[in-house]
Each structure stands twice: as C-alpha cells, then as structure tokens.
GROMACS .gro file of C-alpha atoms in nm:
model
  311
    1UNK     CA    1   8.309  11.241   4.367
    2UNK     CA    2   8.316  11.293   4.728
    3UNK     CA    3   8.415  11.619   4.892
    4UNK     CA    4   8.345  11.812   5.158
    5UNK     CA    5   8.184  12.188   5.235
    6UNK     CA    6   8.365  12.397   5.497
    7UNK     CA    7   8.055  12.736   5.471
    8UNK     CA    8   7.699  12.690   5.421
    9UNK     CA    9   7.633  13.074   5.363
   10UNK     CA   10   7.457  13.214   5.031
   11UNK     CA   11   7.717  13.044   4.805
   12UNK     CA   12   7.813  12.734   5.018
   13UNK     CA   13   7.467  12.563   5.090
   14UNK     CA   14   7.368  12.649   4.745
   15UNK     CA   15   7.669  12.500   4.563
   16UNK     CA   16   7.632  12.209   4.786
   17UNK     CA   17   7.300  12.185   4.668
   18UNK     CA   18   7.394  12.200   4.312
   19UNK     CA   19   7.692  11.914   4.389
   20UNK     CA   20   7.412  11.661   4.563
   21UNK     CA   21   7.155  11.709   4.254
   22UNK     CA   22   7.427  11.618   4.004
   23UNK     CA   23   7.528  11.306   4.259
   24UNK     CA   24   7.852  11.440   4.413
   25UNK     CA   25   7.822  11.284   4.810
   26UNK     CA   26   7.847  11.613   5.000
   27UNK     CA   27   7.967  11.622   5.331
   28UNK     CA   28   7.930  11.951   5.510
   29UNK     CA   29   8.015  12.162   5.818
   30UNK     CA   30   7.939  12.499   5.937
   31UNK     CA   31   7.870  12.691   6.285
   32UNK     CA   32   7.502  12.700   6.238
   33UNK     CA   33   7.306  12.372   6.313
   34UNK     CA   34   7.011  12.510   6.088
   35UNK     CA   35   7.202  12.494   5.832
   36UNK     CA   36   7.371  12.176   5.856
   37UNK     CA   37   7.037  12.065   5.928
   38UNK     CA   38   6.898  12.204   5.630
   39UNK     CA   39   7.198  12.044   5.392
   40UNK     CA   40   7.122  11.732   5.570
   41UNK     CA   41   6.782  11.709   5.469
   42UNK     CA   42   6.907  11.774   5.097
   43UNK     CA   43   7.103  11.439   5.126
   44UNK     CA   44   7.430  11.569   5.252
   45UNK     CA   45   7.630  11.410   5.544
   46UNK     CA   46   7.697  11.655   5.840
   47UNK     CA   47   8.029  11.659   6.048
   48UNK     CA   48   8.020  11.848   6.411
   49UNK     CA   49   8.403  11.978   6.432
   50UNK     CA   50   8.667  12.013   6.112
   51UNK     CA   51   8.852  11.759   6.262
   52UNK     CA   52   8.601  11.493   6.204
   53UNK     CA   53   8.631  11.557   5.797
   54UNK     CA   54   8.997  11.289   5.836
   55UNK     CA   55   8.780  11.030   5.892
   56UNK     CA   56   8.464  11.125   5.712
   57UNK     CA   57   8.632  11.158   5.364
   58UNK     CA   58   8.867  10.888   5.180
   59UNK     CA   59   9.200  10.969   5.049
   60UNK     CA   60   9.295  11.177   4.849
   61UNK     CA   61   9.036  11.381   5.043
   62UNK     CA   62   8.897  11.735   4.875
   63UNK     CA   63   8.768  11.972   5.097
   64UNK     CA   64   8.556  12.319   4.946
   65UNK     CA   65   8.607  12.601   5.196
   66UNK     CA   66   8.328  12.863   5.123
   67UNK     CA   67   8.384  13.103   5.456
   68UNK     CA   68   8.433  13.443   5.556
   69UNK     CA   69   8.741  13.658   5.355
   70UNK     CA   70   9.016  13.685   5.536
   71UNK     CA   71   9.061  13.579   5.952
   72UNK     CA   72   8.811  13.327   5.911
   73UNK     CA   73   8.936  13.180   5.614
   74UNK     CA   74   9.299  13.208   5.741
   75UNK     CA   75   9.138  13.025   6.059
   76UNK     CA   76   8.950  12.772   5.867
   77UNK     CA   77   9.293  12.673   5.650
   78UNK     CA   78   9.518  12.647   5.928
   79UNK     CA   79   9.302  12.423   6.126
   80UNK     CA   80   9.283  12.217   5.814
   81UNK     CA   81   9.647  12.192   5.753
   82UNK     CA   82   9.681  11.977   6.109
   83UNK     CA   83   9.422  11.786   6.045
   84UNK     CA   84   9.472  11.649   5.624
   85UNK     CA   85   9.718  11.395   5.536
   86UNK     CA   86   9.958  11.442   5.254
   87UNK     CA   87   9.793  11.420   4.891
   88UNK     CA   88   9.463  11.590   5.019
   89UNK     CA   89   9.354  11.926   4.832
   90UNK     CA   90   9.192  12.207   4.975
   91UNK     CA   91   8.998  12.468   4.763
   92UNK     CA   92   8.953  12.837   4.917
   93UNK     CA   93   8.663  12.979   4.692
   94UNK     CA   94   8.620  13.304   4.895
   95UNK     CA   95   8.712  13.607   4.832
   96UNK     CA   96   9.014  13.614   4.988
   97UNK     CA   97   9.276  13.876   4.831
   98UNK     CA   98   9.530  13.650   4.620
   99UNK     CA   99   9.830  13.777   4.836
  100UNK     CA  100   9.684  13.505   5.067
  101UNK     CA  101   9.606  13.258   4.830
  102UNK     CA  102  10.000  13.282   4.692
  103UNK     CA  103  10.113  13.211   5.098
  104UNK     CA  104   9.858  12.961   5.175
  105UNK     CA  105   9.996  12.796   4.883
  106UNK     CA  106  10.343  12.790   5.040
  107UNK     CA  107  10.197  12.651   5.359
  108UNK     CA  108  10.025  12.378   5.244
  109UNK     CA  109  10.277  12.253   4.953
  110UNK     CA  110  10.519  12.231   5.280
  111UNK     CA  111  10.292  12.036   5.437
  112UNK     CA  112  10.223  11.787   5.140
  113UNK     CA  113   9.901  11.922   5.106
  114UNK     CA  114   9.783  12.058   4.780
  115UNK     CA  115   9.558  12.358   4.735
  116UNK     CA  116   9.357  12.551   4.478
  117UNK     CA  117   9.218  12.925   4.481
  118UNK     CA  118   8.870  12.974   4.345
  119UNK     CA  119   8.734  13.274   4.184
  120UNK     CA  120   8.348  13.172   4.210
  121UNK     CA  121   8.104  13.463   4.046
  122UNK     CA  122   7.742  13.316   4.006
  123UNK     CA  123   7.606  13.496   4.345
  124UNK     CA  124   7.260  13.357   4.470
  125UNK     CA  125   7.147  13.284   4.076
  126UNK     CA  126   7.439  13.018   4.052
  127UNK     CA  127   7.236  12.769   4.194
  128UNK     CA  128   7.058  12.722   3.930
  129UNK     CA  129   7.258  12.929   3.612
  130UNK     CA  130   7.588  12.778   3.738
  131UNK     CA  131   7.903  12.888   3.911
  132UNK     CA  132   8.171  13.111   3.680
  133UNK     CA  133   8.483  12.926   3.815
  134UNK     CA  134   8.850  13.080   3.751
  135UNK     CA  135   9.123  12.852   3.929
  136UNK     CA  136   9.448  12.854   3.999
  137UNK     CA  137   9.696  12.579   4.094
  138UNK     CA  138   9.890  12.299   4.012
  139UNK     CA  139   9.739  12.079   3.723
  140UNK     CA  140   9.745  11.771   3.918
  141UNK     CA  141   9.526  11.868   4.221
  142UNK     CA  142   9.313  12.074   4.013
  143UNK     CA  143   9.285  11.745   3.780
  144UNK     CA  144   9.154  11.575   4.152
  145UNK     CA  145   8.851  11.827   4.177
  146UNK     CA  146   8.748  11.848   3.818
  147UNK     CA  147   8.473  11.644   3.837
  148UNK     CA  148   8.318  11.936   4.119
  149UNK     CA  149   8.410  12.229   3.894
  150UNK     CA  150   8.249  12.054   3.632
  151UNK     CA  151   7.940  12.017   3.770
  152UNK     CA  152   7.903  12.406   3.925
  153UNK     CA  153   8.016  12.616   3.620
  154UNK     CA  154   7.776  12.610   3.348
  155UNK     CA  155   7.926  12.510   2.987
  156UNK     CA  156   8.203  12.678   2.930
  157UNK     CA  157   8.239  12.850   3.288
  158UNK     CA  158   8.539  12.678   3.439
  159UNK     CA  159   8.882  12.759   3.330
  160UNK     CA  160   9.227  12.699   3.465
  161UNK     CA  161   9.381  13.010   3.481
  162UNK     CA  162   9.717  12.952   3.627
  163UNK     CA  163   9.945  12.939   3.886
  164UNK     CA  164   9.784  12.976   4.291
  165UNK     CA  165   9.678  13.293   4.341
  166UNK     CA  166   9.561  13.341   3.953
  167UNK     CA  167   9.204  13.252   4.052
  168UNK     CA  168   9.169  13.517   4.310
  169UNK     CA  169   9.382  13.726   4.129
  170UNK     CA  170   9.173  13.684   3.812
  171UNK     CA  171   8.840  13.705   4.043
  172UNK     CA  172   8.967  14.084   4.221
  173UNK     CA  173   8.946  14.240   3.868
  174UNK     CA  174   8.633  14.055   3.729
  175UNK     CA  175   8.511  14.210   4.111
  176UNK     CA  176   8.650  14.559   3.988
  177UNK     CA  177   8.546  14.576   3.648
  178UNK     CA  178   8.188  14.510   3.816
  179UNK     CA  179   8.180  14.783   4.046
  180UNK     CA  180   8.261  15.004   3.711
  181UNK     CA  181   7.951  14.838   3.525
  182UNK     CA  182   7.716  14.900   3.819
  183UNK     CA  183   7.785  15.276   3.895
  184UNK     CA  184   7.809  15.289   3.483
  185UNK     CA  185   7.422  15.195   3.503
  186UNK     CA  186   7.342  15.370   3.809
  187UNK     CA  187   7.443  15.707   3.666
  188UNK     CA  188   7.299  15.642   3.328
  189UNK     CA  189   6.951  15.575   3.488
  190UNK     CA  190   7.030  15.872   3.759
  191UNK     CA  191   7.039  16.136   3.488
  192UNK     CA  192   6.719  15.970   3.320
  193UNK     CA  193   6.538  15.986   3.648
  194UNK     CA  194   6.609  16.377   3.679
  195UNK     CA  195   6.474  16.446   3.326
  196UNK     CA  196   6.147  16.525   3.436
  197UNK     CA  197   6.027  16.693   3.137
  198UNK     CA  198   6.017  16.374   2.969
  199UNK     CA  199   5.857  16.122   3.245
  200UNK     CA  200   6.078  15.820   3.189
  201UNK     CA  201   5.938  15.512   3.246
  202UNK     CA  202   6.305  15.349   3.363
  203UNK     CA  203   6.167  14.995   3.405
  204UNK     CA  204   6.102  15.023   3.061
  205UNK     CA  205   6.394  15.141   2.879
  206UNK     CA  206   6.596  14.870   3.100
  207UNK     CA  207   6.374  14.582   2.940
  208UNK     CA  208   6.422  14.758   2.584
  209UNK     CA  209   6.769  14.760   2.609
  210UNK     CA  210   6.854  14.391   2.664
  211UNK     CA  211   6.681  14.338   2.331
  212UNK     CA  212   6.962  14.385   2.080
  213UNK     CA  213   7.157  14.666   2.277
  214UNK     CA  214   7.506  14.692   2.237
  215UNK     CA  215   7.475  14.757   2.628
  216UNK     CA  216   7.312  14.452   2.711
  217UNK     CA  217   7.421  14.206   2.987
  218UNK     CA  218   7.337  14.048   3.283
  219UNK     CA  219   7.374  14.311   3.458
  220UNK     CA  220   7.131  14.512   3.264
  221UNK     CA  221   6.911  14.204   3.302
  222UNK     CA  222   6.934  14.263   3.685
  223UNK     CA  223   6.910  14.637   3.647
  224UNK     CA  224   6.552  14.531   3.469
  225UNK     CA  225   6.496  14.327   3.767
  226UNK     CA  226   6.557  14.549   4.010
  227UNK     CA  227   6.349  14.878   3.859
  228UNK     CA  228   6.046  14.594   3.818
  229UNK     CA  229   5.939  14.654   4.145
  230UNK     CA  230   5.907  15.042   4.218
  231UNK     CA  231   5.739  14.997   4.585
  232UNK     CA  232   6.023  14.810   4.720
  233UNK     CA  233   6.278  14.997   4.501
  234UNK     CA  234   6.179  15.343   4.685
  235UNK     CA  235   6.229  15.176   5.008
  236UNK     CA  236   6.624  15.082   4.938
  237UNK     CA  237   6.864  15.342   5.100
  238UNK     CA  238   7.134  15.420   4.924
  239UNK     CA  239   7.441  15.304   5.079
  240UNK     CA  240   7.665  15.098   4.943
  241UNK     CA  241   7.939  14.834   5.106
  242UNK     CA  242   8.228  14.713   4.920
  243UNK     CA  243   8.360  14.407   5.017
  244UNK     CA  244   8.728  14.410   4.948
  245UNK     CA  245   8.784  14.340   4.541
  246UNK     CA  246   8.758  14.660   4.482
  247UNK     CA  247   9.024  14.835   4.690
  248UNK     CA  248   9.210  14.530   4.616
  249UNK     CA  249   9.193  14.612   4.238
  250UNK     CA  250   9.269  14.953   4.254
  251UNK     CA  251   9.564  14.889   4.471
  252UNK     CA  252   9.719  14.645   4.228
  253UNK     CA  253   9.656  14.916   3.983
  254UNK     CA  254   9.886  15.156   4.147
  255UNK     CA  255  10.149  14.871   4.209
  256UNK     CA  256  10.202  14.825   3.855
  257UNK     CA  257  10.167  15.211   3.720
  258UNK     CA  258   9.788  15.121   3.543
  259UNK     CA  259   9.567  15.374   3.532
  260UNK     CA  260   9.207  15.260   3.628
  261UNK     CA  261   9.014  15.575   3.617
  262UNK     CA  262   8.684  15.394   3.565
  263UNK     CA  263   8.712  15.128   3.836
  264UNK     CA  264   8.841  15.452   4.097
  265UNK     CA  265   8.598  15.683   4.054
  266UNK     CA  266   8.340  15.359   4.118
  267UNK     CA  267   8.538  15.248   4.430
  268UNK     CA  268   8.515  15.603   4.584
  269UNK     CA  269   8.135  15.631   4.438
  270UNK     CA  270   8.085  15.405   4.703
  271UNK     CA  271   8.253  15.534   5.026
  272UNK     CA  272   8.057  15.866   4.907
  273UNK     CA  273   7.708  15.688   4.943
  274UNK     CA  274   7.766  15.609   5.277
  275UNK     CA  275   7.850  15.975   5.432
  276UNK     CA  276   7.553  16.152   5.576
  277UNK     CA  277   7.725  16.477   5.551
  278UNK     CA  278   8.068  16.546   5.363
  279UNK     CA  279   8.313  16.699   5.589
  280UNK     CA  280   8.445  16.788   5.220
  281UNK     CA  281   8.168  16.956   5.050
  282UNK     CA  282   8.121  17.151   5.363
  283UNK     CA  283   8.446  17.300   5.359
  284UNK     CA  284   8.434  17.391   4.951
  285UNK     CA  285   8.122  17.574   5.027
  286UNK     CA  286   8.251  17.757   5.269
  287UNK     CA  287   8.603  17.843   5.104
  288UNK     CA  288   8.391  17.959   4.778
  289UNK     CA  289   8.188  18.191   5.034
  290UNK     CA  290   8.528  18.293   5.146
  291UNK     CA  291   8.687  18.426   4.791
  292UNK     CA  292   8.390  18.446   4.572
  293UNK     CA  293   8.108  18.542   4.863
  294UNK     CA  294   7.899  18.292   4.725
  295UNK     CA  295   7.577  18.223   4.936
  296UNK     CA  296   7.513  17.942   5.223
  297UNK     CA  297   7.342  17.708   5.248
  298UNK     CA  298   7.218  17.609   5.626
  299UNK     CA  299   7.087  17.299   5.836
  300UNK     CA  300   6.794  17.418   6.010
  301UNK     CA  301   6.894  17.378   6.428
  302UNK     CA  302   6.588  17.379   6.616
  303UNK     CA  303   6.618  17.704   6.862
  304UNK     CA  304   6.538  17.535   7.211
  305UNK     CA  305   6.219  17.667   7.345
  306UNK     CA  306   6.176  17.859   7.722
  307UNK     CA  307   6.307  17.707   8.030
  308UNK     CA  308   5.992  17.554   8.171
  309UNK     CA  309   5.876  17.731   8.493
  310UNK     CA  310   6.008  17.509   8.846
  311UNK     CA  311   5.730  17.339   9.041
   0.00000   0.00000   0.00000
C-alpha cells in the first residue's frame, strides 16, 4: 500500500524502513533534512511541508504519525485535519495518553476523517523483530491500514483491541506493567551485587536464567545484554526518566479504586533515582536524632582557608 510517515525518530525511520523492504511506497516528512535524506536514500519519497502529503498520496490517503507525545502530536493532527479530505485515516502511534486519542477521535470523525490509535512496543529492536501493534478504532479504517500493520508486527503481534483510545489505553498499562518488570530485575540483581561474600558473577546468572527460568523474558534477555558489557555498564549513571505511561497508569489506577502497589512503588523508584539529596531522608534523620538521639551523619563543607594578604 501507499502511506505516508509524519516522524522519522528511533521508531519512525525504522518502521519506514521495515514498510519499504516489504514493498509498501513510503512517503515521509519530518523537520530534519538528514533524515528525510536518509529515508530517501532507502527508497522513500520525501515531502517538504504536511500540506504537500494531499497531493502526494491517492485517496483514501493513510498517513502514520510517529511524533513527539502530546503538543507536538496535538500540532501534527490538527494541521492534518485541514489539510485530508473526507475518507482519509490518520494513525497516531505515539505515546500519547488515550484521553487524547478518545478526543482526537471526535475531531476527526466530525471532520469525515477517520483515525486509529496505535500502541507500538518493539523499541529500536522492532526493526528487525517486528512492531507489537495494539489498535483501536473503527473496523473499517483499521481494515484500510491492515496491509501496514501487517507488515510491522511480527506473527501474531497485531491485534484490534477496540474502540479509539483502546490502543493507547491498552499500550499505558503494557508501559506500566514494564516499569514493574524492570525495577523487579534491578532490585533482584541489586541485592546480588551487595552479596560480596559470594562474588557474583551477574552477567552470568542473567544468561542462566533465560534457559528454562520461570523468570525468563525479553527483558531478562536485555538484562543479559546489558550486564555483557561491564566497562560501559560502570559508566551509566543512575537516573532514570519516565516518559508519561507510567503516571498515566497509576492515575487510571486511582480513578477506578485498583490497587497497583507494584507498578507505584516502580513509578516513584524512579523520581527517587533522580534526587541528588532527599529533602526527605534528611529530615527522618534528623527527627530520629530528635526523639531517639540517634547519631548524624554530615556532608563534609570545606572550611574556607585565610583571607589572602592585600597587595
């Protein structure tokens, strides 16, 4: 089929990529020349402004839009909406928190315009694994870009999961339940790392485990991955964005009275990892020093040295 790629980023140029190997005709825009340029050169056809995607696509025209959660994406979608006709489909497979999806969904059906929300979980390995696709929308326009979702999710890896905002809806937990896997692992190896008595070798118990393990997964397969290489693995600081799904998650959790202990205590793992100093930690020590007398612990504050003598 022929569609078009709005986002040329990490997921964009590589699912564009993927699209043009299995045939699809591609055509493509984004802010950066290089990589327009770059998709070009892969066999892709290269637009300079959204507006130029009426004329570059045939009817019923499907356009991917692979941008920034949030303002850009809200940008991106309302510049599209002036310039498709009615019967044209646009697919938002960011990130964007399904609350969006649901009124962009509105918007567009208003307009004549249909649209589909796209969960996509692959990351930089879904180039060449495949894409994890959970959609939501109507069954007709979703029928209209089958042939795409096809060819990114692997066998198996597409599925229509409902109504809009399902597939972002559906994609904000699979985003949760991650961050609840990964600080699973991190703490796991943590606590191995600090037995010292018994010199764990981490890199190997990782590549033991994903043979037969009730624990194994792709993530554990990455965990492998990333303890392979010790030198650059000292070198990583540990702080820890989050890049929406996760507050997103947990919010939804409270909305509806479910208790996600697991995913919480993940969420808030992270916002930890990025304090250099815990106004909160400071204060406990200090109020156990104030009922219990319990000792303190102090910064060292370089004591300033003599004035120097005047000239």
């Amino acid at each position: 089929m022929k569609l078009a790629m709005v986002g040329l980023g990490r997921m964009g140029g590589n699912m564009t990529q993927r699209l043009l190997e299995s045939g699809h005709e591609v055509v493509v825009f984004d802010l950066s020349a290089e990589a327009k340029n770059e998709a070009v050169s892969m066999g892709a056809i290269a637009v300079e402004s959204l507006d130029e995607l009426r004329t570059a696509l045939t009817p019923p025209r499907a356009v991917w839009v692979m941008v920034p959660s949030g303002r850009p994406t809200r940008a991106t979608l309302q510049h599209l909406g002036k310039v498709l006709e009615p019967g044209d489909v646009v697919v938002d497979g960011g990130n964007s928190n399904f609350r969006d999806s649901i009124a962009a969904g509105v918007e567009f059906k208003e307009l004549g315009l249909g649209f589909i929300d796209a969960g996509v979980s692959g990351g930089v390995w879904g180039l060449t694994e495949g894409y994890c696709l959970m959609v939501g929308g109507e069954p007709h326009n979703v029928a209209t870009l089958q042939p795409a979702f096809d060819t990114l999710a692997p066998p198996d890896g597409f599925a229509h999961v409902g109504a809009v905002g399902a597939g972002h809806f559906t994609k904000m937990v699979h985003n949760g339940i991650e961050y609840g896997m990964m600080q699973s692992f991190a703490e796991g190896f943590e606590l191995m790392n600090a037995a010292t008595e018994f010199d764990l070798d981490l890199h190997q118990i990782a590549a033991v485990w994903r043979q037969g393990s009730v624990v194994r997964s792709w993530m554990l397969d990455l965990t492998e991955l990333a303890l392979s290489d010790q030198e650059g693995f000292a070198q990583i600081k540990g702080y820890v964005e989050d890049s929406g799904e996760g507050r997103w998650t947990v919010e939804e959790a409270v909305r509806h009275s479910v208790p996600l202990p697991a995913i919480t205590a993940s969420l808030f793992a992270r916002f930890s990892s990025r304090q250099e100093e815990s106004f909160a930690a400071k204060l406990t020590a200090a109020l156990r020093n104030q009922f219990g007398g319990h000792a303190l612990h102090f910064e060292a504050v370089e004591t300033p040295g003599p004035n120097p003598k005047p000239n």
